[in-house]
Amino acid sequence: MKLWIKYLLAILLGILAAILLPVNNPVFSSFINFVTELFVRFGRYLVVPLVFSTAIVSVNKLRSSKLFFKTARWTAIVILCSTFIMTIVGMLSILIVKLPRIPITVDTSTDFFKLDIASLILSLFPTSAFAALTEGSFLLVSFIFAVLIGFESATAVDTPLFKPVYQLFDSLSKLFYNIAQFITEIMAFMMVMIMTKWFVEFRTIIFSGIYTPMLIMFIVDFVIVAGIIYPVIIRYICHDPYPYRVLYASIAPALLSFIGGDANLSLPLTIRHGKESLGIRRRTSGFTFPIFSIFSRGGSALVSVISFIVIWRSYSSLNIPLGDILWIFGFSFVFSFLLGGLPSGCAFVLVTILCQNYARGFETSFLLLKPAALIICSFSMLFDTVTAMYGSYLIAVKNKTIEHHKAQHFI
């Protein structure tokens, strides 16, 4: 059975469980929350070892084949362009379609989020390089350590002294990948409980009807980005006559990221589909997928632009000045690259930062969308996961580090 079918069945069973089980019972609700948190932690358990060991091998091979800087350049270009495209799509869609206002609430009690850029930069270099392996959320910390090892050990071909280093991490990478295969398989069963918890919260959001128009706009934008724009780019840049194979290969990772709402949780599954479905070789996937997971947050930029303008229009019937539109666009675009330390909830955090920095009485206006934070973050993860799949495929084609598989052989 295809892996995406297993995940889809788990989602359907989770919805059924949310309908039939006494989820409103406090004891049962606490049990669901506990089990869901346990499953999410289990799903993220191997992310750092897998990323660290595979990145070392990937960087080593890229440098040895003189593809490291080309891959880095293409990765940066794809991330910048995809984020720009999604921010543009979000801005145009909300400016063209005027969504209904959201009723103003009087809730003012909240915790403000402050993005400390200086502390974020300092966290990249802990007091000990080995401490980088203990950071389970901000993958860039361990990834930088892996790049340093992989880059310097690339001389293993000429220097027998370094060969054992490469062989060790090559073996560890394959070992952790095999364990990740097992985890992604049983995650299909764990998805039942994760979906149950998600649907209980989603049901409250959708039944209110307040956020339904915004939800529909997210869906339409996803169809435009993942179903039209990205396939056209793949068709003409990669000269691929079947660009929708990438979207097909993205189904299972997209389902997990949408329901789990966690970039680190879905990363092993994304890496697996990149290799076993799309045929992206390890030297590319070990570098691109972690980078996309850390920096490619165009989905957060898209949904935050839409969310903030919905908030703005809920408070005012005046047209938004052009200068403010450009500020919202630029702020969302730039700050989306600074959310790598937040594997989950980053979209609503960006909305919060937008409101605080816009000021003019909007400091706490993000509370209007606080009940819908779940769906906002789910859609941002959905956009970002599909972007990682399309982006890594494009880079692998340009590097000629891909072995194309037929769609019927996808996992």
Tab-separated table of C-alpha atoms in Angstrom:
chain	number	residue	atom	x	y	z
A	1	MET	CA	0.000	0.000	0.000
A	2	LYS	CA	1.265	3.466	-0.922
A	3	LEU	CA	2.465	5.466	2.061
A	4	TRP	CA	0.193	8.427	1.288
A	5	ILE	CA	-2.821	6.101	1.367
A	6	LYS	CA	-1.835	4.941	4.860
A	7	TYR	CA	-1.598	8.538	6.033
A	8	LEU	CA	-4.906	9.417	4.413
A	9	LEU	CA	-6.622	6.448	6.078
A	10	ALA	CA	-5.131	7.513	9.419
A	11	ILE	CA	-6.557	10.995	8.919
A	12	LEU	CA	-10.011	9.583	8.160
A	13	LEU	CA	-9.856	7.348	11.247
A	14	GLY	CA	-8.756	10.322	13.327
A	15	ILE	CA	-11.775	12.338	12.168
A	16	LEU	CA	-14.043	9.401	12.972
A	17	ALA	CA	-12.472	9.067	16.432
A	18	ALA	CA	-12.977	12.785	17.099
A	19	ILE	CA	-16.666	12.388	16.267
A	20	LEU	CA	-17.357	9.181	18.177
A	21	LEU	CA	-15.085	9.395	21.218
A	22	PRO	CA	-15.830	11.560	24.301
A	23	VAL	CA	-13.173	14.135	23.420
A	24	ASN	CA	-14.867	16.800	25.545
A	25	ASN	CA	-14.287	14.761	28.683
A	26	PRO	CA	-11.433	16.455	30.607
A	27	VAL	CA	-9.728	13.172	31.476
A	28	PHE	CA	-9.940	11.836	27.947
A	29	SER	CA	-8.853	15.177	26.520
A	30	SER	CA	-5.761	15.169	28.745
A	31	PHE	CA	-5.000	11.649	27.572
A	32	ILE	CA	-5.223	12.698	23.903
A	33	ASN	CA	-2.946	15.674	24.521
A	34	PHE	CA	-0.389	13.492	26.291
A	35	VAL	CA	-0.356	10.765	23.643
A	36	THR	CA	-0.198	13.293	20.805
A	37	GLU	CA	2.769	15.066	22.384
A	38	LEU	CA	4.445	11.666	22.898
A	39	PHE	CA	3.951	10.726	19.237
A	40	VAL	CA	5.215	14.095	17.972
A	41	ARG	CA	8.344	13.772	20.107
A	42	PHE	CA	8.871	10.256	18.828
A	43	GLY	CA	8.513	11.479	15.252
A	44	ARG	CA	11.150	14.174	15.844
A	45	TYR	CA	13.392	11.849	17.852
A	46	LEU	CA	15.806	11.045	15.042
A	47	VAL	CA	15.784	14.331	13.129
A	48	VAL	CA	19.071	15.770	14.438
A	49	PRO	CA	21.135	12.537	14.063
A	50	LEU	CA	19.734	11.988	10.560
A	51	VAL	CA	20.308	15.573	9.404
A	52	PHE	CA	23.754	15.797	11.005
A	53	SER	CA	25.211	12.561	9.603
A	54	THR	CA	23.597	12.920	6.179
A	55	ALA	CA	24.677	16.556	5.816
A	56	ILE	CA	28.297	15.547	6.469
A	57	VAL	CA	28.157	12.945	3.686
A	58	SER	CA	26.260	15.295	1.382
A	59	VAL	CA	28.666	18.225	1.781
A	60	ASN	CA	31.630	15.872	1.444
A	61	LYS	CA	30.355	14.512	-1.875
A	62	LEU	CA	29.284	17.920	-3.162
A	63	ARG	CA	32.712	19.388	-2.501
A	64	SER	CA	34.503	16.377	-3.969
A	65	SER	CA	32.433	16.661	-7.157
A	66	LYS	CA	32.804	20.468	-7.214
A	67	LEU	CA	29.057	20.954	-6.837
A	68	PHE	CA	28.931	22.479	-3.358
A	69	PHE	CA	28.837	26.160	-4.317
A	70	LYS	CA	26.558	25.503	-7.284
A	71	THR	CA	24.108	23.661	-5.014
A	72	ALA	CA	24.299	26.388	-2.364
A	73	ARG	CA	23.703	29.066	-4.993
A	74	TRP	CA	20.721	27.271	-6.507
A	75	THR	CA	19.262	26.593	-3.043
A	76	ALA	CA	19.484	30.275	-2.095
A	77	ILE	CA	17.924	31.349	-5.411
A	78	VAL	CA	15.033	28.891	-5.115
A	79	ILE	CA	14.289	29.841	-1.501
A	80	LEU	CA	14.351	33.578	-2.263
A	81	CYS	CA	12.243	33.239	-5.416
A	82	SER	CA	9.687	30.855	-3.885
A	83	THR	CA	9.261	33.090	-0.823
A	84	PHE	CA	8.851	36.136	-3.072
A	85	ILE	CA	6.290	34.308	-5.228
A	86	MET	CA	4.221	33.174	-2.252
A	87	THR	CA	4.308	36.607	-0.628
A	88	ILE	CA	3.146	38.145	-3.922
A	89	VAL	CA	0.347	35.567	-4.286
A	90	GLY	CA	-0.825	36.204	-0.736
A	91	MET	CA	-0.744	39.980	-1.173
A	92	LEU	CA	-2.551	39.991	-4.532
A	93	SER	CA	-5.222	37.546	-3.403
A	94	ILE	CA	-6.153	39.549	-0.293
A	95	LEU	CA	-6.076	42.866	-2.168
A	96	ILE	CA	-8.256	41.546	-5.015
A	97	VAL	CA	-10.728	39.664	-2.802
A	98	LYS	CA	-12.062	41.564	0.197
A	99	LEU	CA	-12.817	39.039	2.914
A	100	PRO	CA	-15.563	39.681	5.483
A	101	ARG	CA	-14.594	41.425	8.696
A	102	ILE	CA	-13.856	39.469	11.830
A	103	PRO	CA	-15.844	40.561	14.919
A	104	ILE	CA	-13.700	42.652	17.270
A	105	THR	CA	-12.922	40.929	20.565
A	106	VAL	CA	-12.141	42.555	23.894
A	107	ASP	CA	-9.538	39.988	24.928
A	108	THR	CA	-6.302	41.808	25.728
A	109	SER	CA	-4.481	39.247	27.861
A	110	THR	CA	-1.635	37.675	25.925
A	111	ASP	CA	2.074	37.014	25.860
A	112	PHE	CA	4.029	39.042	23.333
A	113	PHE	CA	6.648	37.319	21.222
A	114	LYS	CA	9.943	39.118	20.739
A	115	LEU	CA	12.339	37.972	18.049
A	116	ASP	CA	15.837	38.613	19.367
A	117	ILE	CA	18.021	38.498	16.258
A	118	ALA	CA	21.274	38.941	18.195
A	119	SER	CA	20.498	35.965	20.455
A	120	LEU	CA	19.433	33.966	17.405
A	121	ILE	CA	22.812	34.535	15.752
A	122	LEU	CA	24.724	33.751	18.950
A	123	SER	CA	22.793	30.497	19.349
A	124	LEU	CA	24.327	29.245	16.083
A	125	PHE	CA	27.651	28.873	17.843
A	126	PRO	CA	27.257	27.358	21.331
A	127	THR	CA	30.193	27.244	23.714
A	128	SER	CA	30.987	23.728	22.509
A	129	ALA	CA	30.536	22.299	19.024
A	130	PHE	CA	29.190	19.083	20.567
A	131	ALA	CA	26.455	21.123	22.223
A	132	ALA	CA	25.113	21.714	18.696
A	133	LEU	CA	23.916	18.115	18.697
A	134	THR	CA	21.669	18.740	21.707
A	135	GLU	CA	19.630	21.459	19.950
A	136	GLY	CA	16.523	19.692	18.697
A	137	SER	CA	14.518	22.638	17.393
A	138	PHE	CA	16.876	24.956	15.537
A	139	LEU	CA	18.453	22.540	13.042
A	140	LEU	CA	20.816	25.184	11.670
A	141	VAL	CA	23.001	24.816	14.781
A	142	SER	CA	23.845	21.161	14.121
A	143	PHE	CA	23.753	21.668	10.341
A	144	ILE	CA	26.579	24.230	10.460
A	145	PHE	CA	28.698	21.788	12.485
A	146	ALA	CA	27.958	19.096	9.881
A	147	VAL	CA	28.926	21.402	6.997
A	148	LEU	CA	32.275	22.149	8.630
A	149	ILE	CA	33.057	18.443	9.060
A	150	GLY	CA	31.840	17.501	5.597
A	151	PHE	CA	33.658	20.340	3.892
A	152	GLU	CA	37.015	19.586	5.495
A	153	SER	CA	36.741	15.819	5.253
A	154	ALA	CA	36.214	16.064	1.479
A	155	THR	CA	39.957	15.482	1.121
A	156	ALA	CA	39.388	11.888	2.254
A	157	VAL	CA	39.883	10.743	-1.308
A	158	ASP	CA	43.495	11.930	-1.240
A	159	THR	CA	44.212	11.601	2.469
A	160	PRO	CA	43.764	8.101	3.968
A	161	LEU	CA	43.717	9.703	7.418
A	162	PHE	CA	40.228	11.149	6.805
A	163	LYS	CA	38.692	8.099	5.157
A	164	PRO	CA	37.513	6.533	8.444
A	165	VAL	CA	35.685	9.783	9.296
A	166	TYR	CA	33.751	9.699	6.060
A	167	GLN	CA	33.044	5.976	6.325
A	168	LEU	CA	31.777	6.366	9.879
A	169	PHE	CA	29.259	9.090	9.030
A	170	ASP	CA	28.321	7.341	5.791
A	171	SER	CA	27.395	4.257	7.810
A	172	LEU	CA	25.584	6.326	10.445
A	173	SER	CA	23.655	8.180	7.761
A	174	LYS	CA	22.433	4.914	6.246
A	175	LEU	CA	21.638	3.510	9.688
A	176	PHE	CA	19.625	6.552	10.772
A	177	TYR	CA	17.862	6.598	7.396
A	178	ASN	CA	16.765	2.979	7.886
A	179	ILE	CA	15.461	3.809	11.352
A	180	ALA	CA	13.695	6.873	9.904
A	181	GLN	CA	12.016	4.579	7.362
A	182	PHE	CA	10.601	2.549	10.241
A	183	ILE	CA	9.465	5.668	12.098
A	184	THR	CA	7.708	7.120	9.049
A	185	GLU	CA	5.895	3.819	8.535
A	186	ILE	CA	4.524	3.597	12.072
A	187	MET	CA	3.837	7.330	12.077
A	188	ALA	CA	0.906	6.465	9.823
A	189	PHE	CA	-0.690	4.743	12.844
A	190	MET	CA	0.272	7.544	15.219
A	191	MET	CA	-1.397	10.008	12.858
A	192	VAL	CA	-4.769	8.721	14.036
A	193	MET	CA	-4.348	10.268	17.485
A	194	ILE	CA	-2.623	13.382	16.137
A	195	MET	CA	-5.507	13.891	13.724
A	196	THR	CA	-8.058	13.365	16.491
A	197	LYS	CA	-6.579	16.206	18.528
A	198	TRP	CA	-6.215	18.413	15.425
A	199	PHE	CA	-9.798	17.856	14.293
A	200	VAL	CA	-11.232	18.643	17.719
A	201	GLU	CA	-9.613	22.082	17.528
A	202	PHE	CA	-10.371	22.541	13.833
A	203	ARG	CA	-14.052	21.705	14.351
A	204	THR	CA	-14.410	24.632	16.734
A	205	ILE	CA	-12.749	26.952	14.231
A	206	ILE	CA	-14.786	25.902	11.211
A	207	PHE	CA	-18.160	25.657	12.970
A	208	SER	CA	-17.938	29.296	14.021
A	209	GLY	CA	-17.945	30.271	10.344
A	210	ILE	CA	-15.909	33.401	11.093
A	211	TYR	CA	-12.695	32.160	9.533
A	212	THR	CA	-14.162	30.090	6.685
A	213	PRO	CA	-13.591	32.756	3.953
A	214	MET	CA	-9.932	33.035	4.958
A	215	LEU	CA	-9.645	29.242	4.929
A	216	ILE	CA	-11.051	29.147	1.385
A	217	MET	CA	-8.525	31.787	0.293
A	218	PHE	CA	-5.679	29.668	1.675
A	219	ILE	CA	-6.953	26.665	-0.298
A	220	VAL	CA	-7.255	28.654	-3.527
A	221	ASP	CA	-3.760	30.106	-3.079
A	222	PHE	CA	-2.376	26.621	-2.488
A	223	VAL	CA	-3.940	25.401	-5.728
A	224	ILE	CA	-2.441	28.386	-7.565
A	225	VAL	CA	1.052	27.912	-6.096
A	226	ALA	CA	1.367	24.106	-5.942
A	227	GLY	CA	-0.932	23.249	-8.826
A	228	ILE	CA	-0.061	25.953	-11.371
A	229	ILE	CA	2.989	28.113	-10.634
A	230	TYR	CA	5.397	25.416	-9.405
A	231	PRO	CA	4.545	22.868	-12.145
A	232	VAL	CA	5.018	25.554	-14.809
A	233	ILE	CA	8.439	26.408	-13.346
A	234	ILE	CA	9.458	22.734	-13.297
A	235	ARG	CA	8.141	22.254	-16.835
A	236	TYR	CA	10.190	25.053	-18.352
A	237	ILE	CA	13.300	25.190	-16.151
A	238	CYS	CA	13.789	21.437	-15.781
A	239	HIS	CA	12.186	20.574	-19.152
A	240	ASP	CA	10.163	17.937	-17.348
A	241	PRO	CA	7.011	16.896	-19.252
A	242	TYR	CA	5.460	15.444	-16.082
A	243	PRO	CA	5.887	18.083	-13.345
A	244	TYR	CA	2.879	16.840	-11.378
A	245	ARG	CA	4.887	13.798	-10.335
A	246	VAL	CA	6.525	16.077	-7.781
A	247	LEU	CA	3.151	17.053	-6.379
A	248	TYR	CA	2.135	13.398	-6.259
A	249	ALA	CA	5.303	12.546	-4.347
A	250	SER	CA	4.512	15.370	-1.912
A	251	ILE	CA	1.136	14.013	-0.765
A	252	ALA	CA	2.280	12.102	2.324
A	253	PRO	CA	4.744	14.785	3.567
A	254	ALA	CA	2.102	17.444	2.918
A	255	LEU	CA	-0.510	15.545	4.936
A	256	LEU	CA	1.860	15.068	7.866
A	257	SER	CA	3.070	18.676	7.869
A	258	PHE	CA	-0.479	20.020	7.607
A	259	ILE	CA	-1.820	17.956	10.506
A	260	GLY	CA	1.358	17.872	12.588
A	261	GLY	CA	2.157	21.541	11.973
A	262	ASP	CA	5.843	20.884	12.665
A	263	ALA	CA	8.658	21.258	10.127
A	264	ASN	CA	10.991	18.915	12.015
A	265	LEU	CA	8.308	16.238	12.365
A	266	SER	CA	7.727	16.012	8.609
A	267	LEU	CA	11.388	16.372	7.563
A	268	PRO	CA	12.341	12.635	7.684
A	269	LEU	CA	9.284	11.763	5.596
A	270	THR	CA	10.114	14.536	3.127
A	271	ILE	CA	13.690	13.278	2.794
A	272	ARG	CA	12.441	9.732	2.285
A	273	HIS	CA	10.010	10.697	-0.485
A	274	GLY	CA	12.678	12.826	-2.096
A	275	LYS	CA	14.921	9.776	-2.381
A	276	GLU	CA	12.552	6.841	-2.882
A	277	SER	CA	9.891	8.581	-4.964
A	278	LEU	CA	11.635	11.372	-6.863
A	279	GLY	CA	15.044	9.710	-6.951
A	280	ILE	CA	16.995	12.665	-5.512
A	281	ARG	CA	20.441	11.436	-4.577
A	282	ARG	CA	21.740	11.822	-1.034
A	283	ARG	CA	24.434	14.348	-1.951
A	284	THR	CA	21.699	16.823	-2.882
A	285	SER	CA	18.858	15.869	-0.534
A	286	GLY	CA	21.105	15.853	2.532
A	287	PHE	CA	21.906	19.507	1.882
A	288	THR	CA	18.755	20.996	0.361
A	289	PHE	CA	15.992	19.529	2.533
A	290	PRO	CA	17.431	20.767	5.877
A	291	ILE	CA	18.097	24.211	4.362
A	292	PHE	CA	14.541	24.408	3.052
A	293	SER	CA	13.206	23.305	6.436
A	294	ILE	CA	15.166	26.077	8.171
A	295	PHE	CA	14.892	29.031	5.784
A	296	SER	CA	12.057	28.369	3.341
A	297	ARG	CA	9.104	29.839	5.232
A	298	GLY	CA	7.305	31.448	2.296
A	299	GLY	CA	4.113	29.808	3.497
A	300	SER	CA	4.364	31.817	6.712
A	301	ALA	CA	4.873	34.997	4.678
A	302	LEU	CA	1.825	34.226	2.526
A	303	VAL	CA	-0.596	33.473	5.339
A	304	SER	CA	0.724	36.311	7.531
A	305	VAL	CA	0.154	38.879	4.769
A	306	ILE	CA	-3.410	37.663	4.320
A	307	SER	CA	-4.006	37.449	8.068
A	308	PHE	CA	-2.688	40.924	8.829
A	309	ILE	CA	-4.730	42.633	6.118
A	310	VAL	CA	-7.834	40.769	7.316
A	311	ILE	CA	-7.107	42.175	10.777
A	312	TRP	CA	-6.520	45.673	9.344
A	313	ARG	CA	-9.825	45.642	7.459
A	314	SER	CA	-11.649	44.341	10.529
A	315	TYR	CA	-10.619	47.491	12.388
A	316	SER	CA	-10.934	50.007	9.554
A	317	SER	CA	-13.133	50.536	6.487
A	318	LEU	CA	-10.517	52.781	4.842
A	319	ASN	CA	-8.261	51.626	2.022
A	320	ILE	CA	-4.786	50.542	3.038
A	321	PRO	CA	-2.179	53.113	1.898
A	322	LEU	CA	0.289	51.917	-0.728
A	323	GLY	CA	3.207	52.625	1.603
A	324	ASP	CA	1.689	50.353	4.251
A	325	ILE	CA	1.094	47.609	1.679
A	326	LEU	CA	4.746	47.709	0.657
A	327	TRP	CA	5.813	47.708	4.317
A	328	ILE	CA	3.632	44.657	5.092
A	329	PHE	CA	4.999	42.868	2.035
A	330	GLY	CA	8.630	43.658	2.803
A	331	PHE	CA	8.364	42.918	6.511
A	332	SER	CA	6.694	39.535	5.950
A	333	PHE	CA	9.183	38.612	3.242
A	334	VAL	CA	12.307	39.514	5.247
A	335	PHE	CA	11.244	38.219	8.652
A	336	SER	CA	10.106	34.866	7.247
A	337	PHE	CA	13.796	33.962	6.921
A	338	LEU	CA	14.328	34.479	10.666
A	339	LEU	CA	11.851	31.837	11.820
A	340	GLY	CA	14.144	28.825	11.496
A	341	GLY	CA	14.325	28.407	15.254
A	342	LEU	CA	10.581	27.744	15.358
A	343	PRO	CA	9.689	24.361	13.844
A	344	SER	CA	6.022	24.942	14.665
A	345	GLY	CA	3.717	27.915	15.127
A	346	CYS	CA	5.972	30.240	13.127
A	347	ALA	CA	3.162	31.649	10.939
A	348	PHE	CA	1.155	32.989	13.867
A	349	VAL	CA	4.359	34.264	15.466
A	350	LEU	CA	5.015	36.266	12.286
A	351	VAL	CA	1.477	37.691	12.447
A	352	THR	CA	2.150	38.668	16.061
A	353	ILE	CA	5.436	40.387	15.155
A	354	LEU	CA	3.731	42.177	12.262
A	355	CYS	CA	1.067	43.613	14.573
A	356	GLN	CA	3.591	44.677	17.208
A	357	ASN	CA	5.875	46.436	14.736
A	358	TYR	CA	3.052	48.069	12.795
A	359	ALA	CA	1.842	49.574	16.099
A	360	ARG	CA	-0.798	52.367	15.667
A	361	GLY	CA	-3.058	50.506	18.075
A	362	PHE	CA	-2.592	47.135	16.363
A	363	GLU	CA	-0.208	45.721	18.982
A	364	THR	CA	-2.764	43.215	20.324
A	365	SER	CA	-4.951	42.966	17.223
A	366	PHE	CA	-3.552	39.532	16.381
A	367	LEU	CA	-5.887	38.233	19.099
A	368	LEU	CA	-8.643	38.352	16.470
A	369	LEU	CA	-6.985	35.394	14.759
A	370	LYS	CA	-5.751	33.578	17.854
A	371	PRO	CA	-8.627	31.038	17.713
A	372	ALA	CA	-7.597	30.266	14.111
A	373	ALA	CA	-3.858	29.953	14.872
A	374	LEU	CA	-4.019	26.194	14.304
A	375	ILE	CA	-5.292	26.434	10.729
A	376	ILE	CA	-3.018	29.390	9.915
A	377	CYS	CA	0.053	27.402	10.954
A	378	SER	CA	-1.170	24.225	9.239
A	379	PHE	CA	-1.450	25.964	5.884
A	380	SER	CA	1.933	27.642	6.242
A	381	MET	CA	3.547	24.223	6.836
A	382	LEU	CA	1.671	22.818	3.845
A	383	PHE	CA	3.056	25.511	1.527
A	384	ASP	CA	6.585	25.107	2.884
A	385	THR	CA	6.662	21.319	2.563
A	386	VAL	CA	5.527	21.350	-1.052
A	387	THR	CA	8.067	24.107	-1.770
A	388	ALA	CA	10.849	21.936	-0.329
A	389	MET	CA	9.849	19.047	-2.574
A	390	TYR	CA	9.631	21.129	-5.739
A	391	GLY	CA	12.768	23.094	-4.875
A	392	SER	CA	14.929	20.074	-4.075
A	393	TYR	CA	13.751	18.353	-7.250
A	394	LEU	CA	14.678	21.394	-9.354
A	395	ILE	CA	18.138	21.611	-7.772
A	396	ALA	CA	18.746	17.871	-8.217
A	397	VAL	CA	17.834	18.118	-11.905
A	398	LYS	CA	20.177	21.073	-12.388
A	399	ASN	CA	22.974	19.189	-10.604
A	400	LYS	CA	22.186	15.973	-12.478
A	401	THR	CA	22.033	14.174	-9.146
A	402	ILE	CA	18.729	12.425	-9.688
A	403	GLU	CA	17.524	9.024	-10.855
A	404	HIS	CA	14.016	9.427	-12.223
A	405	HIS	CA	11.435	6.880	-11.089
A	406	LYS	CA	8.087	6.137	-12.649
A	407	ALA	CA	5.079	7.301	-10.651
A	408	GLN	CA	3.859	3.745	-10.133
A	409	HIS	CA	7.094	2.992	-8.280
A	410	PHE	CA	6.676	5.853	-5.784
A	411	ILE	CA	6.418	4.701	-2.186
